[in-house]
PDB file of C-alpha atoms in Angstrom:
ATOM      1  CA  MET T   1       0.000   0.000   0.000  1.00 31.00           C
ATOM      2  CA  SER T   2       1.422   3.314  -1.022  1.00 34.00           C
ATOM      3  CA  CYS T   3       1.255   6.468   1.095  1.00 36.00           C
ATOM      4  CA  THR T   4       0.174   9.621  -0.683  1.00 39.00           C
ATOM      5  CA  LYS T   5       0.610  13.263   0.105  1.00 43.00           C
ATOM      6  CA  ASN T   6      -0.828  15.959  -2.178  1.00 46.00           C
ATOM      7  CA  ASN T   7      -1.377  13.516  -5.066  1.00 49.00           C
ATOM      8  CA  PHE T   8       2.263  12.405  -5.116  1.00 45.00           C
ATOM      9  CA  SER T   9       3.242   9.042  -3.751  1.00 41.00           C
ATOM     10  CA  ILE T  10       6.415   8.869  -1.664  1.00 37.00           C
ATOM     11  CA  LYS T  11       8.170   7.377  -4.681  1.00 39.00           C
ATOM     12  CA  GLN T  12       7.209  10.440  -6.729  1.00 49.00           C
ATOM     13  CA  ILE T  13       8.686  13.106  -4.470  1.00 48.00           C
ATOM     14  CA  TYR T  14      11.498  14.636  -6.487  1.00 53.00           C
ATOM     15  CA  GLN T  15      13.267  17.931  -6.984  1.00 64.00           C
ATOM     16  CA  ILE T  16      11.815  20.645  -9.144  1.00 65.00           C
ATOM     17  CA  LYS T  17      14.869  20.601 -11.422  1.00 69.00           C
ATOM     18  CA  ASN T  18      13.888  17.025 -12.365  1.00 71.00           C
ATOM     19  CA  MET T  19      10.166  17.716 -12.590  1.00 75.00           C
ATOM     20  CA  LYS T  20       8.485  17.517 -15.971  1.00 79.00           C
ATOM     21  CA  THR T  21       6.711  20.674 -17.129  1.00 81.00           C
ATOM     22  CA  LYS T  22       3.343  18.909 -17.253  1.00 83.00           C
ATOM     23  CA  ASP T  23       3.762  17.745 -13.644  1.00 83.00           C
ATOM     24  CA  LEU T  24       4.709  21.249 -12.497  1.00 85.00           C
ATOM     25  CA  HIS T  25       1.759  22.722 -14.409  1.00 88.00           C
ATOM     26  CA  SER T  26      -0.550  20.170 -12.839  1.00 88.00           C
ATOM     27  CA  LEU T  27       0.639  21.191  -9.361  1.00 89.00           C
ATOM     28  CA  ILE T  28       0.238  24.868 -10.209  1.00 91.00           C
ATOM     29  CA  GLN T  29      -3.305  24.443 -11.515  1.00 92.00           C
ATOM     30  CA  HIS T  30      -4.242  22.425  -8.457  1.00 92.00           C
ATOM     31  CA  HIS T  31      -2.733  24.766  -5.846  1.00 94.00           C
ATOM     32  CA  ILE T  32      -3.280  28.190  -7.457  1.00 94.00           C
ATOM     33  CA  PRO T  33      -6.971  28.357  -8.363  1.00 92.00           C
ATOM     34  CA  GLN T  34      -6.587  31.933  -9.672  1.00 93.00           C
ATOM     35  CA  ILE T  35      -4.682  30.591 -12.727  1.00 92.00           C
ATOM     36  CA  GLN T  36      -6.674  30.925 -15.947  1.00 89.00           C
ATOM     37  CA  TYR T  37      -4.018  29.884 -18.460  1.00 90.00           C
ATOM     38  CA  LEU T  38      -0.470  28.479 -18.360  1.00 90.00           C
ATOM     39  CA  GLU T  39       1.980  29.382 -21.113  1.00 87.00           C
ATOM     40  CA  LEU T  40       3.697  26.313 -22.545  1.00 81.00           C
ATOM     41  CA  GLU T  41       6.530  28.049 -24.392  1.00 76.00           C
ATOM     42  CA  THR T  42       8.244  30.584 -22.174  1.00 68.00           C
ATOM     43  CA  SER T  43      11.714  31.586 -21.064  1.00 63.00           C
ATOM     44  CA  GLU T  44      10.407  32.071 -17.527  1.00 65.00           C
ATOM     45  CA  SER T  45      10.178  29.238 -15.008  1.00 82.00           C
ATOM     46  CA  VAL T  46       6.396  29.602 -15.168  1.00 90.00           C
ATOM     47  CA  GLU T  47       4.306  32.163 -17.016  1.00 90.00           C
ATOM     48  CA  ALA T  48       0.557  32.276 -16.701  1.00 92.00           C
ATOM     49  CA  GLU T  49      -2.501  34.461 -16.675  1.00 93.00           C
ATOM     50  CA  CYS T  50      -4.535  34.746 -13.531  1.00 92.00           C
ATOM     51  CA  ALA T  51      -7.770  36.316 -12.344  1.00 90.00           C
ATOM     52  CA  ILE T  52      -7.454  39.153  -9.874  1.00 93.00           C
ATOM     53  CA  TRP T  53      -9.289  42.462  -9.328  1.00 93.00           C
ATOM     54  CA  GLN T  54     -12.089  41.494 -11.730  1.00 86.00           C
ATOM     55  CA  GLN T  55      -9.543  40.954 -14.535  1.00 87.00           C
ATOM     56  CA  ASP T  56      -8.756  37.505 -15.880  1.00 84.00           C
ATOM     57  CA  ASP T  57      -5.583  38.320 -17.789  1.00 87.00           C
ATOM     58  CA  CYS T  58      -3.049  39.466 -15.208  1.00 92.00           C
ATOM     59  CA  THR T  59       0.377  38.149 -16.211  1.00 94.00           C
ATOM     60  CA  LEU T  60       1.800  35.915 -13.520  1.00 94.00           C
ATOM     61  CA  ILE T  61       5.442  34.854 -13.444  1.00 94.00           C
ATOM     62  CA  ILE T  62       6.828  32.349 -10.964  1.00 94.00           C
ATOM     63  CA  ASP T  63      10.573  31.854 -10.674  1.00 93.00           C
ATOM     64  CA  PHE T  64      12.056  29.142  -8.496  1.00 90.00           C
ATOM     65  CA  GLU T  65      15.347  30.497  -7.155  1.00 90.00           C
ATOM     66  CA  ASN T  66      16.181  27.148  -5.572  1.00 85.00           C
ATOM     67  CA  LYS T  67      15.955  24.353  -8.141  1.00 84.00           C
ATOM     68  CA  ASN T  68      16.548  21.761  -5.398  1.00 86.00           C
ATOM     69  CA  LEU T  69      13.115  22.120  -3.802  1.00 87.00           C
ATOM     70  CA  ASP T  70      11.305  18.806  -3.597  1.00 86.00           C
ATOM     71  CA  SER T  71       7.691  18.446  -4.635  1.00 85.00           C
ATOM     72  CA  THR T  72       6.330  18.860  -1.089  1.00 89.00           C
ATOM     73  CA  GLN T  73       8.251  22.158  -0.775  1.00 91.00           C
ATOM     74  CA  VAL T  74       7.021  23.235  -4.217  1.00 91.00           C
ATOM     75  CA  ILE T  75       3.433  22.524  -3.171  1.00 93.00           C
ATOM     76  CA  ALA T  76       3.855  24.592   0.009  1.00 95.00           C
ATOM     77  CA  ALA T  77       5.394  27.446  -2.008  1.00 95.00           C
ATOM     78  CA  LEU T  78       2.572  27.348  -4.577  1.00 95.00           C
ATOM     79  CA  GLN T  79       0.015  27.476  -1.776  1.00 96.00           C
ATOM     80  CA  ASN T  80       1.900  30.503  -0.458  1.00 95.00           C
ATOM     81  CA  VAL T  81       1.655  32.142  -3.919  1.00 96.00           C
ATOM     82  CA  SER T  82      -2.087  31.490  -3.924  1.00 96.00           C
ATOM     83  CA  ARG T  83      -2.438  33.033  -0.455  1.00 96.00           C
ATOM     84  CA  LYS T  84      -0.533  36.136  -1.611  1.00 96.00           C
ATOM     85  CA  LEU T  85      -2.770  36.488  -4.666  1.00 96.00           C
ATOM     86  CA  ALA T  86      -5.806  36.152  -2.391  1.00 95.00           C
ATOM     87  CA  TRP T  87      -4.323  38.792  -0.048  1.00 96.00           C
ATOM     88  CA  LEU T  88      -3.839  41.187  -2.970  1.00 96.00           C
ATOM     89  CA  ASP T  89      -7.379  40.515  -4.139  1.00 95.00           C
ATOM     90  CA  THR T  90      -8.988  41.129  -0.736  1.00 95.00           C
ATOM     91  CA  HIS T  91      -6.765  44.123   0.115  1.00 96.00           C
ATOM     92  CA  ARG T  92      -7.347  46.019  -3.123  1.00 96.00           C
ATOM     93  CA  ALA T  93      -8.573  49.119  -1.280  1.00 95.00           C
ATOM     94  CA  ASP T  94      -5.460  49.148   0.937  1.00 95.00           C
ATOM     95  CA  VAL T  95      -3.167  48.792  -2.082  1.00 96.00           C
ATOM     96  CA  LEU T  96      -4.935  51.605  -3.949  1.00 95.00           C
ATOM     97  CA  GLN T  97      -4.864  53.830  -0.852  1.00 94.00           C
ATOM     98  CA  THR T  98      -1.105  53.273  -0.552  1.00 94.00           C
ATOM     99  CA  ILE T  99      -0.609  54.225  -4.212  1.00 94.00           C
ATOM    100  CA  SER T 100      -2.786  57.308  -3.863  1.00 92.00           C
ATOM    101  CA  THR T 101      -1.005  58.408  -0.686  1.00 92.00           C
ATOM    102  CA  GLU T 102       2.586  57.723  -1.732  1.00 92.00           C
ATOM    103  CA  SER T 103       2.459  58.787  -5.383  1.00 90.00           C
ATOM    104  CA  LYS T 104       1.058  61.599  -7.476  1.00 83.00           C
ATOM    105  CA  LEU T 105      -1.397  59.168  -9.073  1.00 86.00           C
ATOM    106  CA  ASN T 106      -4.549  60.280  -7.253  1.00 84.00           C
ATOM    107  CA  ASP T 107      -7.028  58.778  -9.701  1.00 91.00           C
ATOM    108  CA  THR T 108      -6.945  55.058  -8.953  1.00 91.00           C
ATOM    109  CA  SER T 109     -10.217  54.227 -10.698  1.00 92.00           C
ATOM    110  CA  ASN T 110      -9.939  51.405 -13.252  1.00 93.00           C
ATOM    111  CA  THR T 111      -6.603  50.351 -11.748  1.00 95.00           C
ATOM    112  CA  TYR T 112      -5.542  46.774 -12.414  1.00 95.00           C
ATOM    113  CA  ILE T 113      -2.567  44.564 -11.678  1.00 96.00           C
ATOM    114  CA  GLN T 114      -0.558  44.477 -14.889  1.00 95.00           C
ATOM    115  CA  TYR T 115       1.719  41.670 -13.715  1.00 95.00           C
ATOM    116  CA  ALA T 116       2.739  39.836 -10.564  1.00 96.00           C
ATOM    117  CA  ALA T 117       6.160  38.178 -10.436  1.00 96.00           C
ATOM    118  CA  PHE T 118       6.859  35.701  -7.657  1.00 96.00           C
ATOM    119  CA  LEU T 119      10.336  34.696  -6.561  1.00 94.00           C
ATOM    120  CA  ILE T 120      10.309  31.470  -4.587  1.00 94.00           C
ATOM    121  CA  GLU T 121      13.397  30.909  -2.464  1.00 92.00           C
ATOM    122  CA  ASN T 122      11.851  28.115  -0.400  1.00 91.00           C
ATOM    123  CA  ALA T 123       8.423  27.051   0.836  1.00 89.00           C
ATOM    124  CA  ASP T 124       8.169  29.999   3.241  1.00 90.00           C
ATOM    125  CA  ASP T 125      10.158  32.743   1.515  1.00 92.00           C
ATOM    126  CA  VAL T 126       7.959  33.810  -1.384  1.00 93.00           C
ATOM    127  CA  PHE T 127       8.333  37.383  -2.606  1.00 94.00           C
ATOM    128  CA  CYS T 128       6.037  39.209  -5.012  1.00 96.00           C
ATOM    129  CA  ASP T 129       6.823  42.202  -7.217  1.00 97.00           C
ATOM    130  CA  PHE T 130       3.842  43.631  -9.041  1.00 97.00           C
ATOM    131  CA  ALA T 131       2.909  46.591 -11.176  1.00 96.00           C
ATOM    132  CA  LEU T 132      -0.353  48.489 -11.195  1.00 96.00           C
ATOM    133  CA  ALA T 133      -1.650  50.277 -14.270  1.00 95.00           C
ATOM    134  CA  ALA T 134      -4.698  52.323 -15.220  1.00 95.00           C
ATOM    135  CA  PRO T 135      -5.810  53.738 -18.569  1.00 95.00           C
ATOM    136  CA  GLN T 136      -5.622  57.315 -17.240  1.00 94.00           C
ATOM    137  CA  TRP T 137      -1.972  56.852 -16.203  1.00 94.00           C
ATOM    138  CA  GLY T 138      -0.837  56.392 -19.801  1.00 94.00           C
ATOM    139  CA  GLU T 139       2.551  54.648 -19.870  1.00 94.00           C
ATOM    140  CA  GLN T 140       3.087  54.949 -16.118  1.00 94.00           C
ATOM    141  CA  THR T 141       2.894  52.021 -13.713  1.00 95.00           C
ATOM    142  CA  ALA T 142       3.136  51.865  -9.945  1.00 96.00           C
ATOM    143  CA  ALA T 143       5.846  49.416  -8.875  1.00 97.00           C
ATOM    144  CA  CYS T 144       5.135  47.561  -5.633  1.00 97.00           C
ATOM    145  CA  SER T 145       6.157  44.473  -3.743  1.00 97.00           C
ATOM    146  CA  LEU T 146       4.652  42.171  -1.188  1.00 94.00           C
ATOM    147  CA  GLU T 147       7.178  40.720   1.225  1.00 89.00           C
ATOM    148  CA  GLU T 148       7.021  37.241   2.768  1.00 82.00           C
ATOM    149  CA  ASP T 149       5.043  38.647   5.722  1.00 89.00           C
ATOM    150  CA  ASN T 150       2.631  40.480   3.336  1.00 91.00           C
ATOM    151  CA  GLU T 151       4.183  43.866   4.051  1.00 92.00           C
ATOM    152  CA  LEU T 152       3.175  46.082   1.119  1.00 95.00           C
ATOM    153  CA  ILE T 153       5.949  48.292  -0.250  1.00 95.00           C
ATOM    154  CA  PHE T 154       5.498  51.031  -2.852  1.00 95.00           C
ATOM    155  CA  HIS T 155       8.708  51.445  -4.906  1.00 96.00           C
ATOM    156  CA  GLY T 156       7.723  54.309  -7.145  1.00 95.00           C
ATOM    157  CA  ILE T 157       6.334  55.219 -10.532  1.00 94.00           C
ATOM    158  CA  GLU T 158       7.904  53.735 -13.640  1.00 94.00           C
ATOM    159  CA  THR T 159       7.390  54.691 -17.259  1.00 92.00           C
ATOM    160  CA  ASN T 160       7.122  51.849 -19.763  1.00 80.00           C
TER     161      ASN T 160
END
C-alpha cells in the first residue's frame, strides 16, 4: 500500500529541477486556483494568466530560485503564492490607498494589476513584485512588492 501526500506518492517526491513541465503545471493548476491559463513556451520558469481584481488576464510569473526544492516544498510554495494572490485581491482598497497616498497618481479608478512576479526561495520565503496600471496613467505604472510577511511596499512610478 502506497502512502500519498498531495497527489504524489512517496516514490514520486522529487526535486523541481527534475520535474516535468506537465507535472509542475498540474501542481500549479491544483494549488493556485486563480490561474486561468499556463503558457507552454516561455523563457520564464512559469508564465501564466490569472484572475485578480475582476480581470482575468493578469500576467503571472513564478521563478524558483532554488531548483533543489522537492515536490512537497514546491506545493507549500505554490500554496503561499495562492495566499498572496488572495491577499492582494482582498486588500485592493489598501493597495490603492497606498498608491494614492505615496504617489502623485490620485485617480486610482480602473486600476488593475498588470503583472505579478513571484520569486520562490523556499516554501516559506515567497516574494512578489507587481505593477499596477490604469488607462488614465498612460505609460506609467506603480511598482510595488509584497514581502514574505505580506508587508506592502510602494517602490515608485515607472514609465514603460
